[in-house]
PDB file of C-alpha atoms in Angstrom:
ATOM      1  CA  MET A 273      -9.488  -8.435 -19.048  1.00 70.00           C
ATOM      2  CA  GLY A 274      -9.670  -7.163 -15.478  1.00 91.00           C
ATOM      3  CA  TYR A 275      -8.454  -8.725 -12.256  1.00 94.00           C
ATOM      4  CA  LYS A 276      -8.339  -7.978  -8.533  1.00 96.00           C
ATOM      5  CA  ALA A 277      -5.033  -6.411  -7.494  1.00 97.00           C
ATOM      6  CA  ASN A 278      -3.710  -6.404  -3.942  1.00 97.00           C
ATOM      7  CA  PHE A 279      -2.725  -2.965  -2.654  1.00 98.00           C
ATOM      8  CA  ARG A 280      -1.182  -1.793   0.602  1.00 98.00           C
ATOM      9  CA  VAL A 281      -1.791   1.933   0.970  1.00 98.00           C
ATOM     10  CA  TRP A 282      -0.432   4.154   3.714  1.00 98.00           C
ATOM     11  CA  ARG A 283      -3.244   5.791   5.695  1.00 98.00           C
ATOM     12  CA  GLY A 284      -2.583   8.407   8.340  1.00 97.00           C
ATOM     13  CA  ASP A 285      -1.287  11.892   9.038  1.00 95.00           C
ATOM     14  CA  LYS A 286       1.819  13.569  10.467  1.00 90.00           C
ATOM     15  CA  ASP A 287       1.247  11.976  13.857  1.00 93.00           C
ATOM     16  CA  ALA A 288       0.674   8.326  12.974  1.00 94.00           C
ATOM     17  CA  GLY A 289      -0.354   5.956  10.226  1.00 95.00           C
ATOM     18  CA  VAL A 290      -0.591   2.347   9.069  1.00 97.00           C
ATOM     19  CA  LEU A 291      -0.422   0.360   5.847  1.00 98.00           C
ATOM     20  CA  THR A 292      -3.939  -0.776   4.995  1.00 98.00           C
ATOM     21  CA  ASN A 293      -4.720  -3.700   2.696  1.00 98.00           C
ATOM     22  CA  TYR A 294      -7.172  -3.262  -0.167  1.00 98.00           C
ATOM     23  CA  GLU A 295      -8.345  -5.319  -3.104  1.00 97.00           C
ATOM     24  CA  VAL A 296      -8.888  -3.161  -6.172  1.00 97.00           C
ATOM     25  CA  GLU A 297     -10.223  -4.066  -9.588  1.00 96.00           C
ATOM     26  CA  VAL A 298      -7.753  -3.270 -12.357  1.00 97.00           C
ATOM     27  CA  ASN A 299      -8.455  -3.193 -16.095  1.00 95.00           C
ATOM     28  CA  GLU A 300      -6.163  -3.502 -19.081  1.00 94.00           C
ATOM     29  CA  GLY A 301      -4.055  -0.430 -19.861  1.00 95.00           C
ATOM     30  CA  GLU A 302      -4.448   1.204 -16.460  1.00 97.00           C
ATOM     31  CA  VAL A 303      -1.844   2.855 -14.263  1.00 98.00           C
ATOM     32  CA  VAL A 304      -1.454   2.945 -10.483  1.00 98.00           C
ATOM     33  CA  LEU A 305      -3.291   6.273 -10.283  1.00 98.00           C
ATOM     34  CA  ASP A 306      -6.344   4.665 -11.939  1.00 98.00           C
ATOM     35  CA  ALA A 307      -6.381   2.025  -9.215  1.00 98.00           C
ATOM     36  CA  ILE A 308      -6.041   4.660  -6.486  1.00 98.00           C
ATOM     37  CA  HIS A 309      -8.951   6.608  -7.968  1.00 98.00           C
ATOM     38  CA  ARG A 310     -11.070   3.442  -8.077  1.00 97.00           C
ATOM     39  CA  LEU A 311     -10.124   2.779  -4.466  1.00 97.00           C
ATOM     40  CA  GLN A 312     -11.360   6.254  -3.569  1.00 97.00           C
ATOM     41  CA  ALA A 313     -14.626   5.635  -5.403  1.00 96.00           C
ATOM     42  CA  THR A 314     -15.334   2.249  -3.843  1.00 95.00           C
ATOM     43  CA  ALA A 315     -13.663   1.474  -0.527  1.00 95.00           C
ATOM     44  CA  ALA A 316     -11.811   4.562   0.763  1.00 96.00           C
ATOM     45  CA  GLY A 317     -13.728   7.717  -0.041  1.00 95.00           C
ATOM     46  CA  ASP A 318     -11.625   9.785   2.366  1.00 96.00           C
ATOM     47  CA  LEU A 319      -8.261   8.735   0.889  1.00 98.00           C
ATOM     48  CA  ALA A 320      -6.126  11.820   0.250  1.00 98.00           C
ATOM     49  CA  VAL A 321      -4.060  11.843  -2.942  1.00 98.00           C
ATOM     50  CA  ARG A 322      -2.584  14.716  -4.934  1.00 97.00           C
ATOM     51  CA  TRP A 323      -2.866  14.659  -8.728  1.00 97.00           C
ATOM     52  CA  ASN A 324      -3.668  16.950 -11.644  1.00 95.00           C
ATOM     53  CA  CYS A 325      -2.814  16.191 -15.286  1.00 95.00           C
ATOM     54  CA  LYS A 326      -2.592  12.370 -15.289  1.00 94.00           C
ATOM     55  CA  ALA A 327      -0.118  12.756 -18.174  1.00 95.00           C
ATOM     56  CA  GLY A 328       3.267  12.837 -16.459  1.00 96.00           C
ATOM     57  CA  LYS A 329       3.708  16.588 -16.879  1.00 96.00           C
ATOM     58  CA  CYS A 330       2.515  18.244 -13.674  1.00 96.00           C
ATOM     59  CA  GLY A 331       4.523  16.217 -11.156  1.00 96.00           C
ATOM     60  CA  SER A 332       1.660  16.210  -8.657  1.00 97.00           C
ATOM     61  CA  CYS A 333       1.092  12.481  -8.126  1.00 98.00           C
ATOM     62  CA  SER A 334       4.546  11.654  -6.784  1.00 98.00           C
ATOM     63  CA  ALA A 335       4.604   8.759  -4.347  1.00 98.00           C
ATOM     64  CA  GLU A 336       6.685   5.734  -3.447  1.00 98.00           C
ATOM     65  CA  ILE A 337       5.552   2.543  -5.144  1.00 98.00           C
ATOM     66  CA  ASN A 338       7.090  -0.611  -3.716  1.00 98.00           C
ATOM     67  CA  GLY A 339       9.688   1.646  -2.127  1.00 96.00           C
ATOM     68  CA  LYS A 340      10.731   3.510  -5.275  1.00 97.00           C
ATOM     69  CA  PRO A 341       9.863   7.188  -5.878  1.00 98.00           C
ATOM     70  CA  ARG A 342       7.650   7.283  -8.979  1.00 98.00           C
ATOM     71  CA  LEU A 343       4.750   9.106 -10.604  1.00 98.00           C
ATOM     72  CA  MET A 344       1.563   7.133 -10.051  1.00 98.00           C
ATOM     73  CA  CYS A 345       0.192   8.242 -13.422  1.00 98.00           C
ATOM     74  CA  MET A 346       3.252   6.894 -15.261  1.00 97.00           C
ATOM     75  CA  THR A 347       3.533   3.558 -13.459  1.00 98.00           C
ATOM     76  CA  ARG A 348       1.662   0.966 -15.491  1.00 97.00           C
ATOM     77  CA  MET A 349      -0.108  -1.862 -13.729  1.00 97.00           C
ATOM     78  CA  ASN A 350       1.150  -4.388 -16.283  1.00 96.00           C
ATOM     79  CA  THR A 351       4.669  -3.943 -14.889  1.00 96.00           C
ATOM     80  CA  PHE A 352       3.498  -5.899 -11.826  1.00 97.00           C
ATOM     81  CA  SER A 353       2.329  -9.499 -11.730  1.00 96.00           C
ATOM     82  CA  GLU A 354      -1.325 -10.126 -10.854  1.00 95.00           C
ATOM     83  CA  GLU A 355      -0.257 -11.895  -7.647  1.00 95.00           C
ATOM     84  CA  GLU A 356       2.057  -9.097  -6.513  1.00 97.00           C
ATOM     85  CA  THR A 357       1.110  -6.802  -3.644  1.00 98.00           C
ATOM     86  CA  ILE A 358       1.643  -3.156  -4.608  1.00 98.00           C
ATOM     87  CA  THR A 359       2.606  -0.882  -1.740  1.00 98.00           C
ATOM     88  CA  VAL A 360       1.921   2.853  -2.150  1.00 98.00           C
ATOM     89  CA  THR A 361       3.294   5.308   0.404  1.00 98.00           C
ATOM     90  CA  PRO A 362       3.885   9.091   0.490  1.00 98.00           C
ATOM     91  CA  LEU A 363       7.271  10.653  -0.278  1.00 98.00           C
ATOM     92  CA  ARG A 364       9.442   9.675   2.662  1.00 96.00           C
ATOM     93  CA  ALA A 365      11.752  12.699   2.672  1.00 96.00           C
ATOM     94  CA  PHE A 366       8.953  15.152   3.490  1.00 97.00           C
ATOM     95  CA  PRO A 367       6.342  15.457   6.252  1.00 96.00           C
ATOM     96  CA  VAL A 368       2.995  13.770   5.669  1.00 97.00           C
ATOM     97  CA  ILE A 369      -0.126  15.916   5.521  1.00 98.00           C
ATOM     98  CA  LYS A 370      -2.597  13.065   5.058  1.00 98.00           C
ATOM     99  CA  ASP A 371      -2.383   9.606   3.493  1.00 98.00           C
ATOM    100  CA  LEU A 372      -0.452   9.916   0.199  1.00 98.00           C
ATOM    101  CA  VAL A 373      -0.115  13.707   0.326  1.00 98.00           C
ATOM    102  CA  ALA A 374       3.247  15.005   1.520  1.00 98.00           C
ATOM    103  CA  ASP A 375       4.202  18.554   2.451  1.00 98.00           C
ATOM    104  CA  VAL A 376       6.785  19.503  -0.201  1.00 97.00           C
ATOM    105  CA  SER A 377       7.006  23.177   0.817  1.00 97.00           C
ATOM    106  CA  PHE A 378      10.703  22.624   1.635  1.00 96.00           C
ATOM    107  CA  ASN A 379      11.356  22.679  -2.093  1.00 97.00           C
ATOM    108  CA  TYR A 380       9.606  25.999  -2.652  1.00 97.00           C
ATOM    109  CA  GLU A 381      11.572  27.515   0.200  1.00 96.00           C
ATOM    110  CA  LYS A 382      14.781  26.365  -1.488  1.00 97.00           C
ATOM    111  CA  ALA A 383      13.592  27.812  -4.802  1.00 97.00           C
ATOM    112  CA  ARG A 384      13.185  31.227  -3.182  1.00 96.00           C
ATOM    113  CA  GLU A 385      16.769  31.073  -1.869  1.00 96.00           C
ATOM    114  CA  ILE A 386      18.228  30.966  -5.391  1.00 95.00           C
ATOM    115  CA  PRO A 387      18.600  34.448  -6.886  1.00 94.00           C
ATOM    116  CA  SER A 388      16.914  34.782 -10.248  1.00 93.00           C
ATOM    117  CA  PHE A 389      18.661  35.475 -13.535  1.00 93.00           C
ATOM    118  CA  GLN A 390      20.887  38.551 -13.316  1.00 93.00           C
ATOM    119  CA  GLY A 391      21.362  40.043 -16.773  1.00 92.00           C
ATOM    120  CA  PRO A 392      23.951  42.647 -17.808  1.00 93.00           C
ATOM    121  CA  ALA A 393      23.184  46.108 -16.429  1.00 91.00           C
ATOM    122  CA  HIS A 394      23.725  47.777 -19.815  1.00 93.00           C
ATOM    123  CA  LEU A 395      21.021  45.691 -21.489  1.00 92.00           C
ATOM    124  CA  LYS A 396      17.292  46.188 -21.082  1.00 89.00           C
ATOM    125  CA  PRO A 397      14.736  43.344 -21.106  1.00 82.00           C
ATOM    126  CA  GLY A 398      14.127  42.494 -24.749  1.00 88.00           C
ATOM    127  CA  GLU A 399      17.700  43.277 -25.739  1.00 92.00           C
ATOM    128  CA  TYR A 400      19.145  39.979 -24.546  1.00 92.00           C
ATOM    129  CA  ARG A 401      20.620  37.852 -27.319  1.00 92.00           C
ATOM    130  CA  MET A 402      22.192  34.400 -27.119  1.00 90.00           C
ATOM    131  CA  LYS A 403      23.295  31.761 -29.606  1.00 92.00           C
ATOM    132  CA  GLN A 404      21.291  28.598 -30.220  1.00 93.00           C
ATOM    133  CA  VAL A 405      24.172  26.477 -28.958  1.00 92.00           C
ATOM    134  CA  ASP A 406      23.862  28.190 -25.569  1.00 90.00           C
ATOM    135  CA  VAL A 407      20.113  27.594 -25.561  1.00 90.00           C
ATOM    136  CA  ASN A 408      20.679  23.909 -26.292  1.00 91.00           C
ATOM    137  CA  ARG A 409      23.168  23.496 -23.438  1.00 88.00           C
ATOM    138  CA  SER A 410      20.594  24.209 -20.750  1.00 90.00           C
ATOM    139  CA  GLN A 411      17.395  23.143 -22.536  1.00 93.00           C
ATOM    140  CA  GLU A 412      17.501  19.716 -20.880  1.00 95.00           C
ATOM    141  CA  PHE A 413      17.169  21.234 -17.415  1.00 96.00           C
ATOM    142  CA  ARG A 414      14.044  23.164 -18.398  1.00 94.00           C
ATOM    143  CA  LYS A 415      12.185  19.863 -18.827  1.00 96.00           C
ATOM    144  CA  CYS A 416      11.966  19.526 -15.028  1.00 97.00           C
ATOM    145  CA  ILE A 417       8.312  19.119 -13.930  1.00 97.00           C
ATOM    146  CA  GLU A 418       9.136  19.601 -10.226  1.00 97.00           C
ATOM    147  CA  CYS A 419       7.788  16.238  -9.157  1.00 98.00           C
ATOM    148  CA  PHE A 420      10.553  16.290  -6.498  1.00 98.00           C
ATOM    149  CA  LEU A 421      11.258  12.580  -6.907  1.00 98.00           C
ATOM    150  CA  CYS A 422      14.959  13.436  -7.144  1.00 98.00           C
ATOM    151  CA  GLN A 423      14.710  15.373  -3.894  1.00 98.00           C
ATOM    152  CA  ASP A 424      12.910  12.474  -2.238  1.00 98.00           C
ATOM    153  CA  THR A 425      15.443   9.821  -3.238  1.00 97.00           C
ATOM    154  CA  CYS A 426      18.507  11.956  -2.427  1.00 97.00           C
ATOM    155  CA  HIS A 427      19.866  10.399   0.770  1.00 95.00           C
ATOM    156  CA  VAL A 428      21.441  13.701   1.865  1.00 96.00           C
ATOM    157  CA  ILE A 429      17.867  15.002   2.283  1.00 96.00           C
ATOM    158  CA  ARG A 430      16.050  11.730   2.872  1.00 94.00           C
ATOM    159  CA  ASP A 431      18.147  10.313   5.691  1.00 92.00           C
ATOM    160  CA  HIS A 432      19.511  13.435   7.377  1.00 92.00           C
ATOM    161  CA  GLU A 433      16.941  15.985   8.476  1.00 92.00           C
ATOM    162  CA  GLU A 434      19.715  18.233   9.764  1.00 94.00           C
ATOM    163  CA  ASN A 435      21.031  18.717   6.213  1.00 94.00           C
ATOM    164  CA  LYS A 436      17.893  20.375   4.871  1.00 93.00           C
ATOM    165  CA  LYS A 437      18.864  23.831   6.082  1.00 93.00           C
ATOM    166  CA  SER A 438      22.109  23.920   4.088  1.00 95.00           C
ATOM    167  CA  PHE A 439      21.429  21.565   1.162  1.00 97.00           C
ATOM    168  CA  ALA A 440      19.325  22.564  -1.852  1.00 97.00           C
ATOM    169  CA  GLY A 441      19.180  19.149  -3.505  1.00 97.00           C
ATOM    170  CA  PRO A 442      19.397  17.917  -7.102  1.00 98.00           C
ATOM    171  CA  ARG A 443      16.361  19.777  -8.428  1.00 98.00           C
ATOM    172  CA  PHE A 444      17.994  23.094  -7.558  1.00 97.00           C
ATOM    173  CA  PHE A 445      21.476  22.074  -8.603  1.00 97.00           C
ATOM    174  CA  ILE A 446      20.140  21.786 -12.148  1.00 97.00           C
ATOM    175  CA  ARG A 447      18.628  25.252 -11.747  1.00 97.00           C
ATOM    176  CA  LEU A 448      22.010  26.613 -10.658  1.00 96.00           C
ATOM    177  CA  ALA A 449      23.730  24.765 -13.505  1.00 95.00           C
ATOM    178  CA  GLU A 450      21.255  26.222 -15.998  1.00 95.00           C
ATOM    179  CA  LEU A 451      21.975  29.754 -14.784  1.00 95.00           C
ATOM    180  CA  ASP A 452      25.722  29.100 -14.686  1.00 94.00           C
ATOM    181  CA  MET A 453      25.610  28.016 -18.343  1.00 93.00           C
ATOM    182  CA  HIS A 454      23.678  31.113 -19.385  1.00 94.00           C
ATOM    183  CA  PRO A 455      26.094  33.437 -21.227  1.00 93.00           C
ATOM    184  CA  LEU A 456      24.337  36.561 -19.930  1.00 93.00           C
ATOM    185  CA  ASP A 457      23.925  35.664 -16.259  1.00 93.00           C
ATOM    186  CA  GLU A 458      26.418  37.677 -14.233  1.00 93.00           C
ATOM    187  CA  MET A 459      26.241  36.009 -10.817  1.00 92.00           C
ATOM    188  CA  ASP A 460      28.920  33.618  -9.593  1.00 90.00           C
ATOM    189  CA  ARG A 461      26.700  30.527  -9.485  1.00 92.00           C
ATOM    190  CA  LYS A 462      29.625  28.190  -8.852  1.00 90.00           C
ATOM    191  CA  ARG A 463      30.589  29.820  -5.570  1.00 87.00           C
ATOM    192  CA  GLU A 464      26.929  30.183  -4.643  1.00 90.00           C
ATOM    193  CA  ALA A 465      26.266  26.479  -5.239  1.00 94.00           C
ATOM    194  CA  GLN A 466      29.203  25.504  -3.054  1.00 92.00           C
ATOM    195  CA  ASP A 467      28.912  28.038  -0.239  1.00 92.00           C
ATOM    196  CA  GLU A 468      25.151  28.601   0.002  1.00 94.00           C
ATOM    197  CA  HIS A 469      23.484  25.432  -1.305  1.00 96.00           C
ATOM    198  CA  GLY A 470      25.711  22.553  -0.196  1.00 96.00           C
ATOM    199  CA  LEU A 471      26.949  21.258  -3.548  1.00 96.00           C
ATOM    200  CA  GLY A 472      29.929  19.655  -1.833  1.00 94.00           C
ATOM    201  CA  MET A 473      27.631  17.418   0.238  1.00 95.00           C
ATOM    202  CA  CYS A 474      26.492  15.556  -2.880  1.00 95.00           C
ATOM    203  CA  ASN A 475      28.482  12.342  -3.411  1.00 92.00           C
ATOM    204  CA  ILE A 476      27.109  11.719  -6.942  1.00 94.00           C
ATOM    205  CA  THR A 477      25.406   8.346  -6.403  1.00 94.00           C
ATOM    206  CA  LYS A 478      23.140   9.114  -9.416  1.00 96.00           C
ATOM    207  CA  CYS A 479      20.011   8.018  -7.537  1.00 96.00           C
ATOM    208  CA  CYS A 480      18.380  11.323  -8.544  1.00 97.00           C
ATOM    209  CA  THR A 481      19.001  10.628 -12.225  1.00 97.00           C
ATOM    210  CA  ASP A 482      17.572   7.113 -11.869  1.00 97.00           C
ATOM    211  CA  VAL A 483      14.141   8.329 -10.737  1.00 98.00           C
ATOM    212  CA  CYS A 484      13.734  11.369 -13.010  1.00 98.00           C
ATOM    213  CA  PRO A 485      10.598  10.851 -15.170  1.00 97.00           C
ATOM    214  CA  GLU A 486      11.931  13.348 -17.741  1.00 97.00           C
ATOM    215  CA  HIS A 487      15.222  11.417 -18.028  1.00 97.00           C
ATOM    216  CA  ILE A 488      17.301  14.492 -17.194  1.00 97.00           C
ATOM    217  CA  LYS A 489      20.916  13.498 -16.648  1.00 97.00           C
ATOM    218  CA  ILE A 490      21.051  15.392 -13.373  1.00 97.00           C
ATOM    219  CA  THR A 491      24.334  13.977 -12.151  1.00 97.00           C
ATOM    220  CA  ASP A 492      26.321  13.750 -15.374  1.00 96.00           C
ATOM    221  CA  ASN A 493      25.203  16.985 -17.025  1.00 96.00           C
ATOM    222  CA  ALA A 494      24.615  19.295 -14.052  1.00 96.00           C
ATOM    223  CA  ILE A 495      26.119  18.220 -10.730  1.00 96.00           C
ATOM    224  CA  ILE A 496      29.465  16.789 -11.864  1.00 95.00           C
ATOM    225  CA  PRO A 497      30.244  19.699 -14.254  1.00 94.00           C
ATOM    226  CA  MET A 498      29.328  22.175 -11.498  1.00 94.00           C
ATOM    227  CA  LYS A 499      31.636  20.393  -9.074  1.00 93.00           C
ATOM    228  CA  GLU A 500      34.430  20.500 -11.643  1.00 92.00           C
ATOM    229  CA  ARG A 501      33.945  24.225 -12.233  1.00 89.00           C
ATOM    230  CA  VAL A 502      33.947  24.872  -8.471  1.00 88.00           C
ATOM    231  CA  VAL A 503      37.286  23.074  -8.174  1.00 84.00           C
ATOM    232  CA  ASP A 504      38.674  25.063 -11.114  1.00 77.00           C
ATOM    233  CA  THR A 505      37.767  28.402  -9.557  1.00 72.00           C
ATOM    234  CA  LYS A 506      38.566  27.539  -5.965  1.00 65.00           C
ATOM    235  CA  TYR A 507      41.681  25.376  -6.148  1.00 67.00           C
ATOM    236  CA  ASP A 508      43.346  25.935  -9.535  1.00 64.00           C
ATOM    237  CA  PRO A 509      46.789  27.446  -8.673  1.00 65.00           C
ATOM    238  CA  LEU A 510      46.824  29.688 -11.759  1.00 63.00           C
ATOM    239  CA  VAL A 511      43.397  31.089 -10.908  1.00 60.00           C
ATOM    240  CA  TRP A 512      44.514  31.628  -7.305  1.00 61.00           C
ATOM    241  CA  LEU A 513      47.670  33.406  -8.497  1.00 65.00           C
ATOM    242  CA  GLY A 514      45.701  35.653 -10.845  1.00 67.00           C
ATOM    243  CA  LYS A 515      43.288  36.658  -8.080  1.00 63.00           C
ATOM    244  CA  THR A 516      46.157  37.301  -5.678  1.00 67.00           C
ATOM    245  CA  ILE A 517      47.935  39.577  -8.171  1.00 71.00           C
ATOM    246  CA  SER A 518      44.706  41.433  -8.893  1.00 67.00           C
ATOM    247  CA  ARG A 519      44.100  42.038  -5.169  1.00 66.00           C
ATOM    248  CA  ARG A 520      47.632  43.306  -4.661  1.00 68.00           C
ATOM    249  CA  LYS A 521      47.293  45.719  -7.584  1.00 64.00           C
ATOM    250  CA  SER A 522      43.985  47.043  -6.307  1.00 66.00           C
ATOM    251  CA  ASN A 523      45.495  47.590  -2.823  1.00 67.00           C
ATOM    252  CA  ALA A 524      48.629  49.282  -4.154  1.00 61.00           C
TER     253      ALA A 524
END
């Protein structure tokens, strides 16, 4: 049985905008994206919204619903009471293009800054071999749909514009962790994460894990282990001693 739901939707562009009130008919089994589409079809034909699969796998319809970063296609209307006003706004951490569409190009720029997999020089493509246990270790991180909800909720990015130049964010920390776990990758991802991508700026609040629609344990399985490995390589006295001896031998 349908009912009229109260929505407040952000309308505007990069220069200015306002929250506009709408009344939208909602039917049983629908999600927030259904209501937004009906709003487009009835009362706001020029409303800009990004979406694609409507199945929680493309990551396109990211927005903030009642202040929480979520996928509109995976947020069911029956999780709200019929009297509740549902506020839908664009991702706050990124510039607005129009209405609910944010400019997430920051994330693609960060992706380009991470060097790709660097395999052993003596092996050709097709000759790489790895054990199933190594595949399983990083398989979780490959579930990322790049919705960038973790990037949006990360306060290092969200609340401090000046950090964006030197901080990659949780989505790319799991990429670095995945490469660091790969037995054939030959780059020093630990040092790269710390020196080039701002791993040390993360204070592991787990807010990124809380909003991940794929339930990736970003903090526990990627960020914290990477931090621990950075400490091991950078501050462990035995490692430091071994490197010092090696340098002295090479200079002798």
